[in-house]
Short mmCIF file of C-alpha atoms and ligand atoms in Angstrom, two decimals:
data_model
loop_
_atom_site.label_atom_id
_atom_site.label_comp_id
_atom_site.label_asym_id
_atom_site.label_seq_id
_atom_site.Cartn_x
_atom_site.Cartn_y
_atom_site.Cartn_z
CA MET A 1 31.51 18.42 24.43
CA PHE A 2 33.83 19.72 27.09
CA ILE A 3 37.04 20.12 25.19
CA ALA A 4 36.90 22.66 22.41
CA SER A 5 40.21 22.19 20.70
CA VAL A 6 40.89 18.51 20.91
CA LEU A 7 42.41 15.83 18.84
CA GLY A 8 41.70 15.91 15.20
CA LYS A 9 40.12 19.33 15.23
CA PHE A 10 43.36 21.06 14.56
CA THR A 11 43.71 22.50 11.08
CA THR A 12 46.84 23.63 9.34
CA SER A 13 45.51 27.16 9.02
CA ARG A 14 45.41 27.46 12.78
CA ILE A 15 49.05 26.55 12.97
CA ILE A 16 49.84 29.29 10.52
CA VAL A 17 47.88 31.92 12.41
CA TYR A 18 49.56 30.83 15.59
CA HIS A 19 52.92 30.79 13.92
CA CYS A 20 52.42 34.40 12.89
CA PHE A 21 51.55 35.45 16.40
CA PHE A 22 54.47 33.74 17.87
CA LYS A 23 57.13 34.91 15.54
CA ARG A 24 55.78 38.41 15.58
CA LYS A 25 55.97 38.39 11.83
CA TYR A 26 53.50 41.19 11.49
CA SER A 27 54.50 43.99 9.26
CA ASN A 28 53.82 47.51 10.52
CA SER A 29 50.41 47.60 8.92
CA ASN A 30 49.28 44.46 10.72
CA GLN A 31 46.50 44.75 13.23
CA ILE A 32 44.55 42.57 15.59
CA PHE A 33 40.78 43.07 15.51
CA ILE A 34 38.81 42.43 18.67
CA ASN A 35 35.17 43.39 19.05
CA GLY A 36 35.38 45.87 16.22
CA LYS A 37 38.44 47.63 17.55
CA SER A 38 41.86 47.29 15.99
CA TYR A 39 45.18 47.11 17.80
CA GLU A 40 48.42 47.86 16.04
CA VAL A 41 50.82 44.93 16.33
CA ASP A 42 54.31 45.71 17.63
CA SER A 43 57.24 44.00 19.28
CA TRP A 44 55.22 43.58 22.51
CA THR A 45 52.40 41.59 20.90
CA ASN A 46 52.23 38.11 22.39
CA VAL A 47 48.51 37.42 22.75
CA THR A 48 47.44 34.26 20.89
CA PRO A 49 44.17 33.66 19.00
CA LYS A 50 43.37 30.93 21.53
CA ILE A 51 43.58 33.43 24.39
CA ILE A 52 41.57 36.05 22.49
CA SER A 53 38.84 33.43 22.09
CA TYR A 54 38.20 33.54 25.87
CA ILE A 55 37.15 37.21 25.79
CA GLY A 56 33.45 37.53 26.53
CA LYS A 57 33.00 33.97 27.85
CA ASN A 58 32.26 35.44 31.30
CA LEU A 59 31.95 32.16 33.19
CA HIS A 60 31.14 34.15 36.32
CA LEU A 61 27.88 35.29 34.71
CA GLN A 62 26.76 31.89 33.39
CA LYS A 63 23.70 30.38 35.00
CA SER A 64 24.42 27.38 37.25
CA HIS A 65 28.15 27.84 36.94
CA PRO A 66 30.12 27.35 40.18
CA LEU A 67 31.89 30.69 39.63
CA SER A 68 28.55 32.39 39.20
CA LEU A 69 27.20 30.80 42.40
CA LEU A 70 30.25 32.04 44.22
CA ARG A 71 29.79 35.55 42.76
CA GLU A 72 26.22 35.60 44.07
CA ARG A 73 27.26 34.35 47.50
CA ILE A 74 30.03 36.95 47.84
CA THR A 75 27.74 39.73 46.59
CA ASN A 76 25.02 38.70 49.06
CA PHE A 77 27.50 38.74 51.90
CA PHE A 78 28.47 42.35 51.14
CA TYR A 79 24.87 43.44 50.49
CA PHE A 80 23.74 41.95 53.77
CA HIS A 81 26.61 43.11 55.97
CA TYR A 82 27.09 46.63 54.66
CA LYS A 83 24.12 48.95 54.34
CA ASN A 84 23.84 52.71 54.15
CA ASN A 85 21.68 54.65 56.59
CA ARG A 86 18.62 54.13 54.36
CA GLY A 87 19.10 50.35 54.57
CA ASN A 88 20.30 49.96 50.98
CA PRO A 89 23.44 48.04 49.99
CA LEU A 90 26.60 50.08 50.38
CA PHE A 91 28.68 48.25 47.77
CA SER A 92 28.18 48.69 44.02
CA VAL A 93 28.94 45.62 41.93
CA TYR A 94 30.70 45.63 38.54
CA ASP A 95 30.82 42.28 36.80
CA ASN A 96 31.23 43.05 33.11
CA LEU A 97 34.12 45.49 32.68
CA TYR A 98 36.02 45.10 29.42
CA PRO A 99 39.21 42.96 29.81
CA ILE A 100 41.46 44.97 27.49
CA VAL A 101 43.17 47.64 29.57
CA THR A 102 46.09 50.02 29.18
CA VAL A 103 49.51 49.61 30.75
CA GLU A 104 48.56 52.64 32.80
CA GLN A 105 45.47 50.94 34.23
CA ASN A 106 47.13 47.61 34.93
CA PHE A 107 50.43 48.94 36.34
CA ASP A 108 51.15 52.69 36.45
CA ASN A 109 48.03 53.74 38.37
CA LEU A 110 48.85 51.04 40.91
CA LEU A 111 52.44 52.27 41.38
CA VAL A 112 53.93 49.07 39.96
CA PRO A 113 57.62 49.97 39.40
CA GLU A 114 58.87 50.21 35.79
CA ASP A 115 61.13 47.18 36.25
CA HIS A 116 58.68 45.01 38.22
CA VAL A 117 58.57 41.37 36.97
CA SER A 118 54.78 41.42 36.67
CA ARG A 119 55.15 43.75 33.66
CA ASN A 120 57.27 41.23 31.75
CA LYS A 121 56.16 39.91 28.41
CA SER A 122 56.64 36.44 29.82
CA ASP A 123 53.91 37.08 32.43
CA CYS A 124 51.21 39.01 30.54
CA TYR A 125 49.25 38.87 27.33
CA TYR A 126 50.05 42.09 25.49
CA LEU A 127 48.09 43.29 22.44
CA ASN A 128 50.88 45.78 21.92
CA SER A 129 53.10 48.03 23.99
CA LYS A 130 50.10 50.08 25.17
CA TYR A 131 47.31 47.52 25.70
CA LEU A 132 47.11 44.16 27.45
CA LEU A 133 44.53 41.73 28.80
CA ARG A 134 44.13 42.72 32.44
CA GLY A 135 46.31 40.67 34.79
CA HIS A 136 44.18 41.52 37.82
CA SER A 137 40.91 43.27 38.63
CA SER A 138 42.86 45.97 40.46
CA ALA A 139 43.33 47.48 36.98
CA HIS A 140 39.90 49.10 37.39
CA GLU A 141 40.37 50.59 40.85
CA ASN A 142 41.50 53.99 39.62
CA GLU A 143 38.63 54.61 37.20
CA LEU A 144 35.94 53.56 39.70
CA ILE A 145 37.42 55.61 42.54
CA GLN A 146 37.77 58.53 40.16
CA SER A 147 34.10 58.23 39.28
CA GLY A 148 33.26 58.90 42.92
CA LEU A 149 32.65 55.40 44.27
CA ASP A 150 33.73 54.56 47.82
CA ASN A 151 32.52 50.97 48.15
CA PHE A 152 32.59 48.55 45.25
CA LEU A 153 33.21 44.99 44.11
CA ILE A 154 34.57 43.98 40.69
CA PHE A 155 34.11 40.46 39.33
CA SER A 156 36.20 39.86 36.24
CA ASP A 157 38.15 37.44 34.10
CA VAL A 158 41.92 38.00 34.31
CA TYR A 159 44.72 36.76 32.05
CA ARG A 160 48.20 35.58 33.02
CA ARG A 161 50.90 33.56 31.32
CA ASP A 162 51.77 30.83 33.79
CA GLN A 163 52.70 27.23 34.34
CA ILE A 164 50.27 24.46 33.35
CA ASP A 165 48.88 22.22 36.08
CA SER A 166 45.60 21.31 37.76
CA SER A 167 45.33 24.69 39.52
CA HIS A 168 46.62 27.10 36.83
CA TYR A 169 44.84 28.24 33.69
CA PRO A 170 45.78 31.30 31.60
CA VAL A 171 42.35 32.79 32.17
CA PHE A 172 40.80 32.85 35.62
CA HIS A 173 38.45 35.03 37.64
CA GLN A 174 38.86 37.41 40.53
CA VAL A 175 36.75 39.51 42.82
CA GLU A 176 38.20 42.80 43.93
CA GLY A 177 36.76 44.78 46.81
CA VAL A 178 37.47 48.41 47.71
CA ARG A 179 36.24 50.42 50.69
CA LEU A 180 37.13 54.06 51.33
CA PHE A 181 36.44 56.15 54.44
CA LEU A 182 36.28 59.83 55.23
CA ARG A 183 37.42 60.73 58.74
CA HIS A 184 33.93 60.82 60.23
CA GLU A 185 33.09 57.44 58.64
CA LEU A 186 36.19 55.84 60.04
CA PHE A 187 35.51 56.92 63.58
CA SER A 188 31.71 56.81 63.34
CA LEU A 189 31.41 54.29 66.16
CA ASN A 190 33.15 56.73 68.49
CA PRO A 191 31.86 60.17 67.52
CA ASP A 192 33.53 61.65 70.63
CA ALA A 193 36.89 60.63 69.27
CA GLU A 194 36.26 62.28 65.94
CA GLY A 195 37.51 65.66 67.05
CA SER A 196 40.67 64.35 68.66
CA ILE A 197 41.83 61.57 66.31
CA ASP A 198 43.35 62.46 62.95
CA VAL A 199 43.57 60.33 59.81
CA PHE A 200 46.49 62.18 58.21
CA GLU A 201 49.87 63.37 59.43
CA LYS A 202 53.29 64.15 58.00
CA GLY A 203 55.04 61.21 59.64
CA VAL A 204 57.25 58.27 58.78
CA ARG A 205 56.50 55.00 57.07
CA THR A 206 56.74 52.00 59.36
CA GLU A 207 55.89 48.33 58.94
CA THR A 208 52.31 49.02 59.97
CA LYS A 209 51.49 52.37 58.33
CA GLN A 210 52.24 54.85 55.55
CA GLU A 211 53.94 58.20 56.18
CA VAL A 212 50.74 60.16 55.52
CA HIS A 213 48.52 58.08 57.84
CA THR A 214 48.30 58.30 61.62
CA TYR A 215 48.91 55.08 63.49
CA ASP A 216 45.32 55.13 64.82
CA ALA A 217 43.71 55.49 61.38
CA ALA A 218 45.89 52.76 59.88
CA ARG A 219 44.98 50.38 62.71
CA VAL A 220 41.24 51.00 62.35
CA VAL A 221 41.36 50.45 58.57
CA GLU A 222 43.45 47.28 59.00
CA TYR A 223 40.95 46.00 61.56
CA SER A 224 38.00 46.78 59.26
CA LEU A 225 39.72 44.96 56.38
CA LYS A 226 40.68 41.89 58.36
CA SER A 227 37.37 41.51 60.12
CA SER A 228 35.40 41.86 56.85
CA LEU A 229 37.47 39.21 55.11
CA THR A 230 37.50 36.80 58.03
CA ALA A 231 33.70 37.12 58.17
CA LEU A 232 33.44 36.50 54.41
CA VAL A 233 35.57 33.35 54.61
CA ARG A 234 33.54 32.06 57.58
CA HIS A 235 30.33 32.86 55.67
CA LEU A 236 31.55 30.66 52.80
CA PHE A 237 33.39 27.89 54.63
CA GLY A 238 31.65 27.78 57.98
CA GLN A 239 32.39 29.28 61.39
CA ASN A 240 35.08 26.70 62.15
CA ALA A 241 37.28 27.58 59.17
CA GLU A 242 40.86 27.88 60.44
CA VAL A 243 42.51 31.03 59.05
CA ARG A 244 45.69 33.02 59.61
CA TRP A 245 47.11 36.35 58.41
CA VAL A 246 50.52 36.53 56.74
CA ASP A 247 52.42 39.72 55.87
CA ALA A 248 52.69 40.35 52.12
CA TYR A 249 53.82 42.93 49.58
CA PHE A 250 51.81 44.63 46.83
CA PRO A 251 52.99 47.87 45.21
CA PHE A 252 49.63 49.57 45.73
CA THR A 253 48.90 48.66 49.37
CA HIS A 254 50.73 49.13 52.66
CA PRO A 255 50.59 47.36 55.00
CA SER A 256 49.72 44.30 52.88
CA PHE A 257 48.51 40.87 53.92
CA GLU A 258 47.49 37.47 52.68
CA LEU A 259 44.80 35.36 54.26
CA GLU A 260 45.46 31.64 54.46
CA MET A 261 43.06 28.85 55.34
CA LYS A 262 43.83 25.33 56.57
CA PHE A 263 42.61 22.88 53.95
CA ASN A 264 43.35 19.13 54.07
CA GLY A 265 46.01 19.82 56.69
CA GLU A 266 47.80 22.46 54.59
CA TRP A 267 47.72 26.27 54.66
CA MET A 268 46.29 27.60 51.38
CA GLU A 269 46.57 31.23 50.31
CA LEU A 270 43.08 32.59 49.61
CA LEU A 271 43.53 36.29 48.94
CA GLY A 272 45.76 39.36 48.93
CA CYS A 273 44.80 42.67 50.50
CA GLY A 274 45.98 45.81 52.27
CA VAL A 275 45.55 49.46 53.09
CA LEU A 276 45.54 51.36 49.77
CA GLU A 277 48.66 53.42 49.10
CA HIS A 278 47.55 57.01 49.50
CA GLN A 279 49.24 57.88 46.20
CA THR A 280 46.83 55.58 44.29
CA LEU A 281 43.93 57.62 45.69
CA VAL A 282 45.64 60.91 44.86
CA LYS A 283 46.08 59.63 41.27
CA ALA A 284 42.29 59.12 41.23
CA GLY A 285 41.68 62.66 42.51
CA VAL A 286 40.89 61.68 46.11
CA GLU A 287 42.98 63.33 48.84
CA ASP A 288 40.87 63.08 51.98
CA LYS A 289 40.09 59.37 52.24
CA ILE A 290 41.79 56.25 53.52
CA GLY A 291 40.74 52.74 52.61
CA TRP A 292 41.38 49.10 51.93
CA ALA A 293 41.32 46.74 48.94
CA PHE A 294 41.40 42.99 48.48
CA GLY A 295 41.63 40.55 45.56
CA ILE A 296 40.46 36.93 45.61
CA GLY A 297 40.93 34.23 42.95
CA LEU A 298 37.50 32.71 42.45
CA GLU A 299 38.63 29.37 41.00
CA ARG A 300 40.85 28.65 44.00
CA LEU A 301 37.94 29.36 46.34
CA ALA A 302 35.46 27.33 44.28
CA MET A 303 37.83 24.36 44.01
CA ILE A 304 38.01 24.14 47.82
CA LEU A 305 34.36 24.96 48.42
CA TYR A 306 32.91 22.54 45.89
CA ASN A 307 35.64 19.85 45.79
CA ILE A 308 36.48 20.59 42.16
CA PRO A 309 39.77 18.77 41.47
CA ASP A 310 40.90 20.39 38.22
CA ILE A 311 40.73 24.00 37.02
CA ARG A 312 39.89 22.92 33.44
CA LEU A 313 36.50 21.71 34.67
CA PHE A 314 35.34 25.34 34.98
CA TRP A 315 35.38 25.53 31.17
CA SER A 316 33.30 22.39 30.80
CA THR A 317 29.99 22.72 29.00
CA ASP A 318 29.16 19.10 29.82
CA PRO A 319 25.78 18.87 31.55
CA GLY A 320 27.32 16.18 33.79
CA PHE A 321 29.37 19.00 35.32
CA LEU A 322 27.04 22.00 35.16
CA ASN A 323 23.90 20.21 36.35
CA GLN A 324 25.56 19.50 39.67
CA PHE A 325 25.52 23.27 40.30
CA ASN A 326 21.95 23.84 39.20
CA VAL A 327 20.63 24.49 42.71
CA SER A 328 17.66 26.56 43.82
CA ASP A 329 19.46 27.85 46.94
CA ILE A 330 22.85 29.41 46.17
CA ASN A 331 24.09 28.49 49.65
CA THR A 332 23.69 24.76 48.99
CA ASN A 333 26.80 22.93 50.00
CA VAL A 334 27.46 21.27 46.61
CA LYS A 335 30.23 18.67 46.56
CA TYR A 336 31.25 17.90 43.00
CA LYS A 337 31.26 14.20 42.11
CA PRO A 338 33.66 13.31 39.29
CA ILE A 339 31.83 11.58 36.46
CA SER A 340 34.81 9.25 36.18
CA ILE A 341 38.57 9.36 36.17
CA TYR A 342 40.47 8.63 32.98
CA PRO A 343 44.12 7.62 32.89
CA PRO A 344 46.88 10.21 32.28
CA CYS A 345 49.24 9.76 29.30
CA PRO A 346 52.65 11.39 29.90
CA ASN A 347 54.82 12.05 26.84
CA ASP A 348 58.19 13.80 26.88
CA ILE A 349 59.48 16.34 24.40
CA SER A 350 63.17 17.27 24.18
CA PHE A 351 64.74 19.93 22.03
CA TRP A 352 67.76 22.15 21.49
CA LEU A 353 67.08 25.84 21.91
CA PRO A 354 67.92 28.22 19.07
CA GLY A 355 71.10 30.34 19.16
CA ASN A 356 69.45 33.22 21.04
CA ALA A 357 68.61 30.89 23.95
CA ASP A 358 68.28 33.63 26.56
CA GLU A 359 65.21 34.98 24.74
CA PHE A 360 63.43 31.65 25.29
CA SER A 361 60.91 31.60 28.14
CA ASP A 362 59.15 28.48 29.48
CA ASN A 363 55.87 30.36 29.11
CA ASP A 364 56.44 30.62 25.33
CA PHE A 365 56.40 26.84 25.20
CA TYR A 366 53.40 26.56 27.57
CA ASP A 367 51.38 28.90 25.37
CA LEU A 368 52.28 26.91 22.31
CA VAL A 369 51.13 23.68 23.99
CA ARG A 370 47.87 25.35 25.01
CA THR A 371 47.22 26.56 21.51
CA VAL A 372 48.11 23.38 19.72
CA ALA A 373 46.77 20.73 22.10
CA GLY A 374 44.14 22.66 24.04
CA ASP A 375 42.46 21.32 27.17
CA VAL A 376 43.55 17.77 26.53
CA VAL A 377 46.77 18.78 28.30
CA GLU A 378 46.62 18.46 32.05
CA GLN A 379 50.18 19.45 33.00
CA VAL A 380 53.46 20.49 31.46
CA ASN A 381 56.57 20.23 33.60
CA LEU A 382 60.16 21.08 32.87
CA VAL A 383 61.96 17.83 33.74
CA ASP A 384 65.49 18.47 32.49
CA LYS A 385 67.74 21.22 31.15
CA PHE A 386 71.43 21.22 30.36
CA TYR A 387 74.13 22.87 28.25
CA HIS A 388 76.09 20.82 25.72
CA PRO A 389 79.55 22.43 25.66
CA LYS A 390 80.69 20.73 22.43
CA LYS A 391 77.53 21.53 20.49
CA LYS A 392 77.31 24.89 22.33
CA LEU A 393 73.58 24.34 22.66
CA TYR A 394 71.03 24.42 25.47
CA SER A 395 68.58 21.56 25.87
CA ARG A 396 65.12 21.42 27.44
CA THR A 397 62.94 18.42 28.22
CA TYR A 398 59.30 18.88 29.21
CA ARG A 399 56.87 16.19 30.29
CA ILE A 400 53.42 16.81 28.84
CA VAL A 401 50.68 14.92 30.65
CA TYR A 402 47.72 14.38 28.36
CA ARG A 403 44.45 13.50 30.03
CA HIS A 404 40.99 13.86 28.59
CA MET A 405 38.26 14.92 31.02
CA GLU A 406 35.64 12.67 29.46
CA LYS A 407 37.26 9.62 27.93
CA THR A 408 40.32 7.40 27.87
CA LEU A 409 42.83 8.58 25.28
CA THR A 410 44.50 5.98 23.07
CA GLN A 411 48.27 6.21 22.64
CA GLU A 412 47.63 6.74 18.94
CA GLU A 413 45.50 9.81 19.62
CA VAL A 414 48.11 11.17 22.01
CA ASN A 415 50.92 10.57 19.49
CA LYS A 416 49.02 12.60 16.92
CA VAL A 417 48.71 15.66 19.15
CA HIS A 418 52.21 15.25 20.49
CA ARG A 419 53.57 15.29 16.96
CA LEU A 420 51.64 18.50 16.25
CA VAL A 421 53.21 20.05 19.34
CA GLU A 422 56.68 19.02 18.14
CA GLU A 423 56.07 20.41 14.66
CA ALA A 424 54.67 23.68 15.97
CA ALA A 425 57.60 24.05 18.39
CA GLU A 426 60.14 23.60 15.59
CA ARG A 427 58.33 26.03 13.37
CA SER A 428 57.36 28.71 15.88
CA LEU A 429 60.06 28.59 18.52
CA GLU A 430 62.85 27.57 16.12
CA VAL A 431 63.91 24.73 18.40
CA LYS A 432 65.34 21.44 17.12
CA ILE A 433 63.63 18.29 18.39
CA ARG A 434 66.18 15.75 19.65
N1 LIG B 501 45.64 42.39 42.52
C1 LIG B 501 46.36 41.52 43.43
C2 LIG B 501 46.67 40.21 42.69
O1 LIG B 501 46.03 39.89 41.73
C3 LIG B 501 45.56 41.21 44.68
C4 LIG B 501 45.28 42.42 45.53
C5 LIG B 501 44.15 43.17 45.34
C6 LIG B 501 46.18 42.77 46.53
C7 LIG B 501 43.91 44.29 46.13
C8 LIG B 501 45.95 43.87 47.33
C9 LIG B 501 44.80 44.62 47.13
O2 LIG B 501 47.56 39.48 43.07
#
């Protein structure tokens, strides 16, 4: 069966566990146990049992899974294109790093400012004020660079609180790539230039370089980065893939870019990248290198590459899905064929927010819907909000679109789940259904 937590499988005890998580009703002695390690609960805790249940699923390592095929194809590209002078692959691959990281790993080491929105409780799954589920694979850059690596790839599951629709899921997968150069490596194609071109200077930061880098070094690294990634995208999507570079911002790279590809007539963002901020290398004990990093969302890439219409399908254990990716040659151009399409069932939910309305975040409600209704929910959209001056209350209306991946839902089945969502919302979020 594809959907794990569907209709009828919901027990009261799960509501209670969830309720506890949400209301942060833990006393000081309360702890969360994951893989034999305990985490003290505090006012930052917002991870739900449902989200914890994804730890260790490692879709990117599952045989015949589209994300695993993509991992192999990306790895092969780097193995084939980058070799050391003995002919061995230059890049080391890490694909099973533990998803619980510290705030330091996820943010501080990457120079993410204290007040940056990405640190908000409404965007991340915190175990407590010190630990969270990694929000990006960049969280591991520092430790790998510190261990002496110059060229590596990280494949990992990442966790983010976000909207619910056909292209967002709270757990998804990324590949991160890092490449560092010493001066002689950077200018190795022009050994004559090595003596006369510097990597470092005490200069000024401009749009195209950092204060510590020379213009020449920054340009060469940017060129290396862009040509590697363009080649990767052409390797996956064919030589005719139409791509363009767009300027971007990340706290730990400068200059920073995004690569977009034309897909069905529209430009789609594929990845973020840039020249690593020198300070991130210094934090890892490396002073004499310059380099680049990139991060790619694997689901986004796989959805385009294999025509997969809905991100929930990646979690399917249905052989009708997985067998389509059971190919002997990983470069096979699989085009996913939907088994069938079942009708969507939209149902609205309207409620008054509690007195402390400004503490309410849409993501609190999205998480609750995920936990209570599971993968039977295709989308949740905020359709209306207003303030009632007489009642002095704020109102929210969300449209929940229920759609099963494998069968037609009856209105009766939908009503049952919808009622559970309403009950859980009243209990956990202290809202009043209208
Ligand atoms: N970690 C960034 C993200 O998840 C992507 C990124 C990786 C950007 C490496 C620059 C360099 O959005």
